[in-house]
CSV table of C-alpha atoms in Angstrom, one decimal:
chain,number,residue,atom,x,y,z
A,19,MET,CA,109.4,30.8,151.1
A,20,PHE,CA,112.6,32.8,150.6
A,21,GLY,CA,114.5,29.4,149.3
A,22,ALA,CA,112.0,28.4,146.8
A,23,ARG,CA,112.2,31.9,145.2
A,24,CYS,CA,115.9,31.4,145.1
A,25,LEU,CA,115.7,28.1,143.3
A,26,LEU,CA,113.1,29.6,140.9
A,27,ARG,CA,115.4,32.5,140.1
A,28,ALA,CA,118.2,29.8,139.5
A,29,LEU,CA,116.2,28.1,137.2
A,30,ARG,CA,115.1,30.7,134.9
A,31,SER,CA,118.8,31.7,134.7
A,32,CYS,CA,119.5,28.3,133.7
A,33,SER,CA,117.2,28.2,131.0
A,34,SER,CA,118.0,31.4,129.5
A,35,ALA,CA,121.9,31.0,129.3
A,36,PRO,CA,123.2,30.0,126.2
A,37,CYS,CA,124.0,26.3,125.8
A,38,PRO,CA,126.7,24.7,123.3
A,39,ARG,CA,125.1,23.5,120.0
A,40,HIS,CA,126.5,21.5,117.2
A,41,LYS,CA,126.6,23.1,114.0
A,42,PRO,CA,123.4,21.6,112.1
A,43,THR,CA,124.0,19.5,108.9
A,44,ALA,CA,123.2,21.5,105.8
A,45,LYS,CA,120.5,20.0,103.7
A,46,LEU,CA,121.4,20.5,99.8
A,47,SER,CA,119.6,19.6,96.8
A,48,VAL,CA,121.7,17.5,94.0
A,49,ARG,CA,121.7,20.8,92.1
A,50,ASP,CA,123.2,23.0,94.6
A,51,ALA,CA,125.6,20.3,95.5
A,52,LEU,CA,126.9,19.9,92.0
A,53,GLY,CA,127.2,23.6,91.8
A,54,ALA,CA,128.7,24.2,95.2
A,55,GLN,CA,131.8,26.5,94.6
A,56,ASN,CA,133.8,25.6,97.9
A,57,ALA,CA,133.6,21.8,98.2
A,58,SER,CA,136.1,21.6,101.2
A,59,GLY,CA,134.7,19.0,103.3
A,60,GLU,CA,131.6,20.8,104.5
A,61,LEU,CA,129.1,18.4,106.1
A,62,VAL,CA,125.9,18.1,104.1
A,63,LYS,CA,122.8,15.9,103.8
A,64,VAL,CA,121.5,15.1,100.4
A,65,GLN,CA,118.1,13.0,99.8
A,66,GLY,CA,117.3,11.4,96.5
A,67,TRP,CA,116.6,8.3,94.6
A,68,ILE,CA,119.4,5.8,93.7
A,69,ARG,CA,120.1,5.9,89.9
A,70,SER,CA,122.9,3.7,89.8
A,71,VAL,CA,125.2,1.2,92.4
A,72,ARG,CA,128.5,-0.1,91.7
A,73,SER,CA,130.3,-2.0,94.4
A,74,GLN,CA,133.9,-2.6,94.4
A,75,LYS,CA,136.2,-4.4,96.9
A,76,GLU,CA,136.8,-1.5,99.5
A,77,VAL,CA,134.7,1.1,97.8
A,78,LEU,CA,130.9,1.7,97.1
A,79,PHE,CA,129.8,4.1,94.5
A,80,LEU,CA,126.4,5.7,94.4
A,81,HIS,CA,124.8,8.0,92.0
A,82,VAL,CA,121.5,9.9,93.6
A,83,ASN,CA,119.4,12.2,92.1
A,84,ASP,CA,116.4,14.2,93.5
A,85,GLY,CA,115.1,15.7,90.2
A,86,SER,CA,116.7,19.1,90.7
A,87,SER,CA,119.3,18.4,88.1
A,88,LEU,CA,119.6,16.0,85.0
A,89,GLU,CA,123.1,15.2,86.5
A,90,SER,CA,123.5,12.7,89.4
A,91,LEU,CA,125.6,13.3,92.6
A,92,GLN,CA,128.2,10.5,93.1
A,93,VAL,CA,128.3,9.4,96.5
A,94,VAL,CA,131.5,7.6,97.6
A,95,ALA,CA,131.1,5.4,100.6
A,96,ASP,CA,133.1,2.6,102.6
A,97,SER,CA,132.2,-0.8,101.2
A,98,SER,CA,130.7,-1.7,104.6
A,99,PHE,CA,127.7,0.3,103.8
A,100,ASP,CA,126.7,-2.1,100.8
A,101,SER,CA,123.5,-3.7,101.2
A,102,ARG,CA,120.4,-5.1,99.1
A,103,GLU,CA,118.3,-2.2,100.0
A,104,LEU,CA,120.7,-0.1,98.1
A,105,ALA,CA,119.1,-0.9,94.9
A,106,PHE,CA,118.2,1.2,91.8
A,107,GLY,CA,115.2,3.1,92.4
A,108,SER,CA,115.5,3.2,96.2
A,109,SER,CA,115.2,6.7,98.1
A,110,VAL,CA,118.1,7.5,100.4
A,111,GLU,CA,119.3,10.1,102.7
A,112,VAL,CA,122.9,10.4,102.8
A,113,GLN,CA,125.3,12.6,105.1
A,114,GLY,CA,128.9,13.2,104.7
A,115,GLN,CA,131.2,15.6,103.5
A,116,LEU,CA,131.1,17.5,100.1
A,117,VAL,CA,134.8,17.2,98.6
A,118,LYS,CA,136.3,17.8,95.2
A,119,SER,CA,136.1,14.7,92.8
A,120,LEU,CA,139.4,13.2,91.8
A,121,SER,CA,137.3,12.1,88.6
A,122,LYS,CA,137.1,14.3,85.4
A,123,ARG,CA,133.3,13.2,85.2
A,124,GLN,CA,132.3,15.3,88.1
A,125,ASN,CA,133.5,18.5,90.0
A,126,VAL,CA,132.4,17.4,93.3
A,127,GLU,CA,131.3,14.3,95.2
A,128,LEU,CA,129.9,13.2,98.6
A,129,LYS,CA,132.0,11.2,100.9
A,130,ALA,CA,129.4,9.4,103.0
A,131,GLU,CA,129.4,9.2,106.6
A,132,LYS,CA,126.0,7.9,106.9
A,133,ILE,CA,123.4,6.3,104.5
A,134,GLU,CA,120.0,5.8,105.5
A,135,VAL,CA,117.3,4.0,103.2
A,136,VAL,CA,114.3,5.8,103.3
A,137,GLY,CA,112.2,3.5,101.0
A,138,ASN,CA,113.1,0.3,99.4
A,139,CYS,CA,112.7,-0.6,96.0
A,140,ASP,CA,112.7,-4.0,94.5
A,141,ALA,CA,114.7,-3.3,91.4
A,142,LYS,CA,113.6,-6.3,89.3
A,143,ALA,CA,109.8,-5.4,90.0
A,144,PHE,CA,110.6,-1.8,89.2
A,145,PRO,CA,109.2,-1.1,85.6
A,146,PHE,CA,112.3,1.1,84.8
A,147,LYS,CA,115.6,-0.8,84.6
A,148,TYR,CA,118.8,0.5,85.1
A,149,LYS,CA,121.0,1.9,81.8
A,150,GLU,CA,118.1,1.2,79.7
A,151,ARG,CA,116.1,4.2,77.6
A,152,HIS,CA,112.6,3.3,77.3
A,153,PRO,CA,110.6,4.6,74.6
A,154,LEU,CA,107.8,6.9,75.5
A,155,GLU,CA,105.0,4.7,74.5
A,156,TYR,CA,106.4,2.4,77.2
A,157,LEU,CA,106.7,5.3,79.9
A,158,ARG,CA,103.2,5.9,79.2
A,159,GLN,CA,101.9,3.1,81.0
A,160,TYR,CA,103.2,4.2,84.2
A,161,PRO,CA,102.1,7.8,84.5
A,162,HIS,CA,102.6,7.8,88.5
A,163,LEU,CA,106.3,6.6,87.9
A,164,ARG,CA,107.6,8.1,84.9
A,165,CYS,CA,108.1,11.3,86.3
A,166,ARG,CA,111.4,10.1,87.5
A,167,THR,CA,112.9,9.7,84.3
A,168,ASN,CA,115.1,12.5,83.0
A,169,VAL,CA,113.0,13.0,80.0
A,170,LEU,CA,109.5,13.4,81.7
A,171,GLY,CA,111.2,15.2,84.4
A,172,SER,CA,112.4,17.7,81.9
A,173,ILE,CA,109.4,18.0,80.2
A,174,LEU,CA,107.4,18.7,83.3
A,175,ARG,CA,109.8,21.3,84.2
A,176,VAL,CA,109.5,23.2,81.0
A,177,ARG,CA,105.8,22.8,81.4
A,178,SER,CA,105.8,24.5,84.6
A,179,GLU,CA,108.4,27.4,83.3
A,180,ALA,CA,106.2,28.0,80.5
A,181,THR,CA,103.0,28.5,82.7
A,182,ALA,CA,104.8,30.5,85.0
A,183,ALA,CA,106.2,32.8,81.9
A,184,ILE,CA,102.8,33.0,80.4
A,185,HIS,CA,100.9,34.0,83.5
A,186,SER,CA,103.6,36.5,84.3
A,187,PHE,CA,103.3,38.0,80.7
A,188,PHE,CA,99.6,38.7,80.9
A,189,LYS,CA,99.9,39.9,84.6
A,190,ASP,CA,102.4,42.4,83.3
A,191,SER,CA,100.2,43.4,80.6
A,192,GLY,CA,97.3,44.2,82.9
A,193,PHE,CA,95.3,41.1,82.6
A,194,VAL,CA,93.4,39.7,85.6
A,195,HIS,CA,93.6,35.8,86.0
A,196,ILE,CA,90.3,34.1,86.8
A,197,HIS,CA,88.8,30.7,86.8
A,198,THR,CA,85.7,29.9,84.8
A,199,PRO,CA,83.7,27.1,85.3
A,200,VAL,CA,84.8,23.3,84.1
A,201,ILE,CA,81.2,22.1,84.8
A,202,THR,CA,78.5,24.6,83.0
A,203,SER,CA,75.2,24.3,81.5
A,204,ASN,CA,76.6,26.2,78.4
A,205,ASP,CA,78.3,24.5,75.5
A,206,CYS,CA,78.5,27.3,73.0
A,207,GLU,CA,81.5,25.9,70.9
A,208,GLY,CA,80.3,22.1,70.8
A,209,ALA,CA,83.5,20.8,72.4
A,210,GLY,CA,82.0,19.1,75.5
A,211,GLU,CA,80.0,16.2,76.4
A,212,LEU,CA,76.7,16.2,77.9
A,213,PHE,CA,75.8,14.0,80.6
A,214,GLN,CA,73.1,13.5,83.4
A,215,VAL,CA,73.8,14.6,87.3
A,216,GLU,CA,71.6,12.3,89.1
A,217,VAL,CA,70.2,13.0,92.2
A,218,MET,CA,71.6,11.7,95.2
A,219,GLU,CA,70.0,12.0,98.8
A,220,GLY,CA,72.5,14.0,100.9
A,221,LEU,CA,74.4,15.0,97.9
A,222,PHE,CA,72.2,16.8,95.2
A,223,LYS,CA,69.2,18.7,95.7
A,224,THR,CA,68.4,19.1,92.1
A,225,THR,CA,68.5,17.2,89.0
A,226,THR,CA,70.4,19.4,86.1
A,227,MET,CA,72.0,18.7,82.9
A,228,THR,CA,75.5,19.9,82.4
A,229,VAL,CA,78.5,19.9,80.4
A,230,LEU,CA,82.0,19.1,80.8
A,231,SER,CA,84.6,20.7,78.6
A,232,ASN,CA,87.1,18.3,77.1
A,233,CYS,CA,89.9,21.1,77.0
A,234,PRO,CA,89.8,22.4,80.7
A,235,GLU,CA,93.4,23.4,80.4
A,236,ASP,CA,92.8,25.8,77.3
A,237,VAL,CA,93.7,29.2,78.4
A,238,GLU,CA,90.8,31.7,77.4
A,239,LEU,CA,92.2,35.3,77.5
A,240,CYS,CA,89.3,37.6,76.2
A,241,HIS,CA,87.9,41.1,76.7
A,242,LYS,CA,91.1,42.9,75.2
A,243,PHE,CA,89.7,46.1,73.5
A,244,ILE,CA,90.4,45.9,69.8
A,245,ALA,CA,88.7,48.8,67.8
A,246,PRO,CA,87.3,47.7,64.5
A,247,GLY,CA,89.2,50.4,62.7
A,248,GLN,CA,92.5,48.4,64.1
A,249,LYS,CA,92.0,45.3,62.3
A,250,ASP,CA,93.6,46.3,59.2
A,251,ARG,CA,96.7,47.7,61.1
A,252,LEU,CA,96.9,44.4,63.1
A,253,GLU,CA,96.9,42.4,59.9
A,254,HIS,CA,99.7,44.7,58.3
A,255,MET,CA,101.7,44.4,61.4
A,256,LEU,CA,101.3,40.5,61.6
A,257,LYS,CA,102.3,40.2,57.7
A,258,ASN,CA,105.7,41.3,58.4
A,259,ASN,CA,106.3,38.5,60.6
A,260,PHE,CA,103.8,35.5,59.8
A,261,LEU,CA,102.0,34.7,56.7
A,262,ILE,CA,98.3,35.5,56.8
A,263,ILE,CA,95.8,33.8,54.2
A,264,SER,CA,92.0,33.6,54.1
A,265,TYR,CA,90.2,30.6,54.7
A,266,THR,CA,88.9,30.7,51.1
A,267,GLU,CA,92.6,30.6,50.0
A,268,ALA,CA,93.5,27.8,52.1
A,269,VAL,CA,90.5,25.9,50.6
A,270,GLU,CA,92.1,26.8,47.0
A,271,ILE,CA,95.5,25.4,48.1
A,272,LEU,CA,94.3,22.4,49.7
A,273,LYS,CA,92.2,21.7,46.5
A,274,GLN,CA,95.1,22.0,44.2
A,275,ALA,CA,97.5,19.5,46.4
A,276,SER,CA,98.6,16.4,45.0
A,277,GLN,CA,98.3,14.6,48.5
A,278,ASN,CA,95.1,12.6,49.1
A,279,PHE,CA,93.4,13.7,52.3
A,280,THR,CA,91.0,11.7,54.3
A,281,PHE,CA,88.9,14.7,54.6
A,282,THR,CA,88.1,16.1,51.1
A,283,PRO,CA,88.6,19.7,51.3
A,284,GLU,CA,85.7,22.1,50.4
A,285,TRP,CA,84.3,25.6,51.0
A,286,GLY,CA,82.2,25.5,54.1
A,287,ALA,CA,84.0,22.2,55.5
A,288,ASP,CA,86.0,22.6,58.5
A,289,LEU,CA,89.7,22.5,58.2
A,290,HIS,CA,91.4,19.0,59.9
A,291,THR,CA,94.8,18.5,61.3
A,292,GLU,CA,96.0,16.8,58.0
A,293,HIS,CA,94.9,20.1,56.1
A,294,GLU,CA,96.5,22.3,58.6
A,295,LYS,CA,99.7,20.6,58.6
A,296,TYR,CA,99.8,20.6,54.9
A,297,LEU,CA,99.1,24.4,54.9
A,298,VAL,CA,101.9,25.1,57.1
A,299,LYS,CA,104.4,22.9,55.1
A,300,HIS,CA,102.9,24.5,51.9
A,301,CYS,CA,104.1,28.1,53.1
A,302,GLY,CA,107.5,27.1,54.2
A,303,ASP,CA,107.1,25.6,57.5
A,304,ILE,CA,106.5,28.8,59.2
A,305,PRO,CA,103.4,29.8,61.4
A,306,VAL,CA,100.4,30.7,59.4
A,307,PHE,CA,97.4,32.7,60.3
A,308,VAL,CA,94.0,31.5,58.6
A,309,ILE,CA,91.5,34.3,59.0
A,310,ASN,CA,87.6,34.9,58.1
A,311,TYR,CA,86.1,31.5,58.3
A,312,PRO,CA,82.5,30.8,57.2
A,313,LEU,CA,80.1,31.8,59.9
A,314,ALA,CA,78.0,28.6,60.0
A,315,LEU,CA,81.5,26.8,61.2
A,316,LYS,CA,82.0,29.2,64.1
A,317,PRO,CA,80.4,29.8,67.5
A,318,PHE,CA,77.5,32.4,67.7
A,319,TYR,CA,79.7,35.1,69.5
A,320,MET,CA,82.2,35.3,66.6
A,321,ARG,CA,81.6,39.0,64.6
A,322,ASP,CA,79.8,39.1,61.4
A,323,ASN,CA,81.8,40.4,58.5
A,324,GLU,CA,78.7,41.3,56.6
A,325,ASP,CA,80.4,39.7,53.4
A,326,SER,CA,77.7,38.1,51.6
A,327,PRO,CA,77.3,36.0,49.5
A,328,GLN,CA,80.3,34.0,51.7
A,329,HIS,CA,79.2,35.3,54.9
A,330,THR,CA,82.3,34.9,57.1
A,331,VAL,CA,83.4,36.0,60.7
A,332,ALA,CA,86.1,37.8,61.8
A,333,ALA,CA,88.0,34.6,63.1
A,334,VAL,CA,91.7,33.8,63.3
A,335,ASP,CA,93.3,30.2,63.8
A,336,LEU,CA,97.4,30.2,64.1
A,337,LEU,CA,98.7,27.0,62.6
A,338,VAL,CA,102.5,25.8,63.5
A,339,PRO,CA,104.9,23.0,62.0
A,340,GLY,CA,104.2,19.6,63.4
A,341,VAL,CA,101.1,20.5,65.3
A,342,GLY,CA,98.7,22.1,63.4
A,343,GLU,CA,96.1,24.5,65.1
A,344,LEU,CA,97.8,26.1,68.1
A,345,PHE,CA,95.7,29.3,68.8
A,346,GLY,CA,91.9,30.0,67.8
A,347,GLY,CA,90.5,33.5,68.3
A,348,SER,CA,88.1,36.0,67.1
A,349,LEU,CA,86.6,39.6,67.4
A,350,ARG,CA,83.4,39.0,69.5
A,351,GLU,CA,80.1,40.3,68.2
A,352,GLU,CA,79.5,43.5,70.4
A,353,ARG,CA,76.6,44.6,68.4
A,354,TYR,CA,73.3,43.5,70.2
A,355,HIS,CA,70.8,43.2,67.2
A,356,PHE,CA,73.5,41.1,65.3
A,357,LEU,CA,74.1,38.8,68.4
A,358,GLU,CA,70.3,38.3,69.2
A,359,GLN,CA,69.5,37.5,65.6
A,360,GLN,CA,72.3,34.8,65.7
A,361,LEU,CA,71.1,33.2,68.8
A,362,ALA,CA,67.6,33.2,67.7
A,363,ARG,CA,68.6,31.5,64.5
A,364,SER,CA,69.9,28.9,66.5
A,365,GLY,CA,67.4,28.6,69.1
A,366,LEU,CA,69.8,29.9,72.2
A,367,THR,CA,68.1,33.1,73.1
A,368,GLU,CA,66.9,31.8,76.5
A,369,ALA,CA,69.9,30.1,77.4
A,370,TYR,CA,72.2,32.8,76.6
A,371,GLN,CA,70.1,35.6,77.9
A,372,TRP,CA,73.0,36.3,80.2
A,373,TYR,CA,75.2,36.8,77.3
A,374,LEU,CA,72.8,39.4,75.7
A,375,ASP,CA,72.7,41.4,78.9
A,376,LEU,CA,76.6,41.9,78.4
A,377,ARG,CA,75.9,43.5,75.1
A,378,ARG,CA,72.9,45.6,76.4
A,379,PHE,CA,74.5,46.9,79.3
A,380,GLY,CA,78.0,48.9,78.2
A,381,SER,CA,79.3,46.6,75.5
A,382,VAL,CA,82.7,47.3,74.1
A,383,PRO,CA,84.3,46.0,70.9
A,384,HIS,CA,86.9,43.3,71.8
A,385,GLY,CA,88.3,40.2,70.9
A,386,GLY,CA,89.5,36.9,72.5
A,387,PHE,CA,91.8,33.9,71.9
A,388,GLY,CA,92.4,30.2,73.4
A,389,MET,CA,95.8,28.6,73.2
A,390,GLY,CA,96.1,24.8,73.1
A,391,PHE,CA,98.9,24.7,76.2
A,392,GLU,CA,99.6,21.0,75.5
A,393,ARG,CA,100.2,22.0,71.9
A,394,TYR,CA,102.2,24.6,72.6
A,395,LEU,CA,104.6,22.5,74.6
A,396,GLN,CA,104.3,20.0,71.6
A,397,CYS,CA,105.6,22.7,69.5
A,398,ILE,CA,108.5,24.2,71.5
A,399,LEU,CA,109.6,20.7,72.6
A,400,GLY,CA,109.2,18.8,69.4
A,401,ILE,CA,107.2,16.1,71.1
A,402,ASP,CA,104.9,14.1,68.9
A,403,ASN,CA,102.4,12.7,71.1
A,404,ILE,CA,100.4,14.9,73.1
A,405,LYS,CA,100.1,12.4,76.0
A,406,ASP,CA,103.8,13.1,76.7
A,407,VAL,CA,103.5,16.4,77.7
A,408,ILE,CA,100.4,15.7,79.9
A,409,PRO,CA,101.4,14.6,83.5
A,410,PHE,CA,98.7,12.2,83.9
A,411,PRO,CA,96.8,11.8,80.2
A,412,ARG,CA,93.5,10.3,79.8
A,413,PHE,CA,92.7,8.8,76.4
A,414,THR,CA,90.7,6.1,74.9
A,415,HIS,CA,90.7,3.0,77.0
A,416,SER,CA,92.8,4.4,79.3
A,417,CYS,CA,92.0,6.4,82.2
A,418,LEU,CA,94.7,5.4,84.7
A,419,LEU,CA,94.7,6.6,88.3
């Protein structure tokens, strides 16, 4: 028994004693590797996709990129590493020493000691070709692969930063982020599509008519308090930085235009993209606010201006160069009897009883707006086609993935 106890103590002592360990290889992104200040032979590991392969008699050059940088990291290896698997598009893991580069094209390079092909790529079958600048129309056919290109990778990174910045701004301003329904029985703006949800045993217990919004990524930010008396002051402030015109003025400008429009401009008709772009150009290619739209054009919840005979609502659209409408907003109708009359005229009283309740129980003057996030990206990046700022766009005759 005594001997067993001594053996147990000895084993415990051995297990707790420090054991010599090899220093782990530091894993770096391509961006961090390129930005290393002291490239003095530190042993590192880099993972990424091969952007180019150049084999010489005694030396093999690879350019590897993991998407963290527009610039690729040059890998220098012995020619013995050369193989058919090291092809454009293949994913690799490279271990070696990060050293100063002798070339003027880059500050550092990776002197490879080990190269492992993680995923093979048949360069001939791969839809993107080495050193070929594919047009955006071509890349659009491969939404699942196009993010590997610099142009789409950059767009997606700007999209990510823009999303974070917008959320940060409103969070710092005291707003609370919520998720509104994508599938709902209410289609107050007419931008949705009605469809029938069928009863399937074990899946749905009831049959219901629902509506799916076509623009689920639009940002709806509402219930910011705006006193009616502040409207004139707000307009005065905006006039110092933007041009503000009324819907009526906009229609008159369009009627006098020498340009032929597909849709004839007239008071009471909606403004189309061609009209919006013309108005921006006419006003000097600067952002333009268009205010006070006809009541008949807008959803029931917008505040009645009580300006007969025109009868407009306190609505506003922001038009920007190259895109047209970017923002759409309004003061909301907080007056119960006005809202009740508008819903009754539209035959929506029963469906929107919950909305009336918001006015019955402690309503406040407020406004809100929606921003087309993809249009915003088009505006700041100068992208012509909205499909190129959406990771996986769905459009007519194309619902890939």
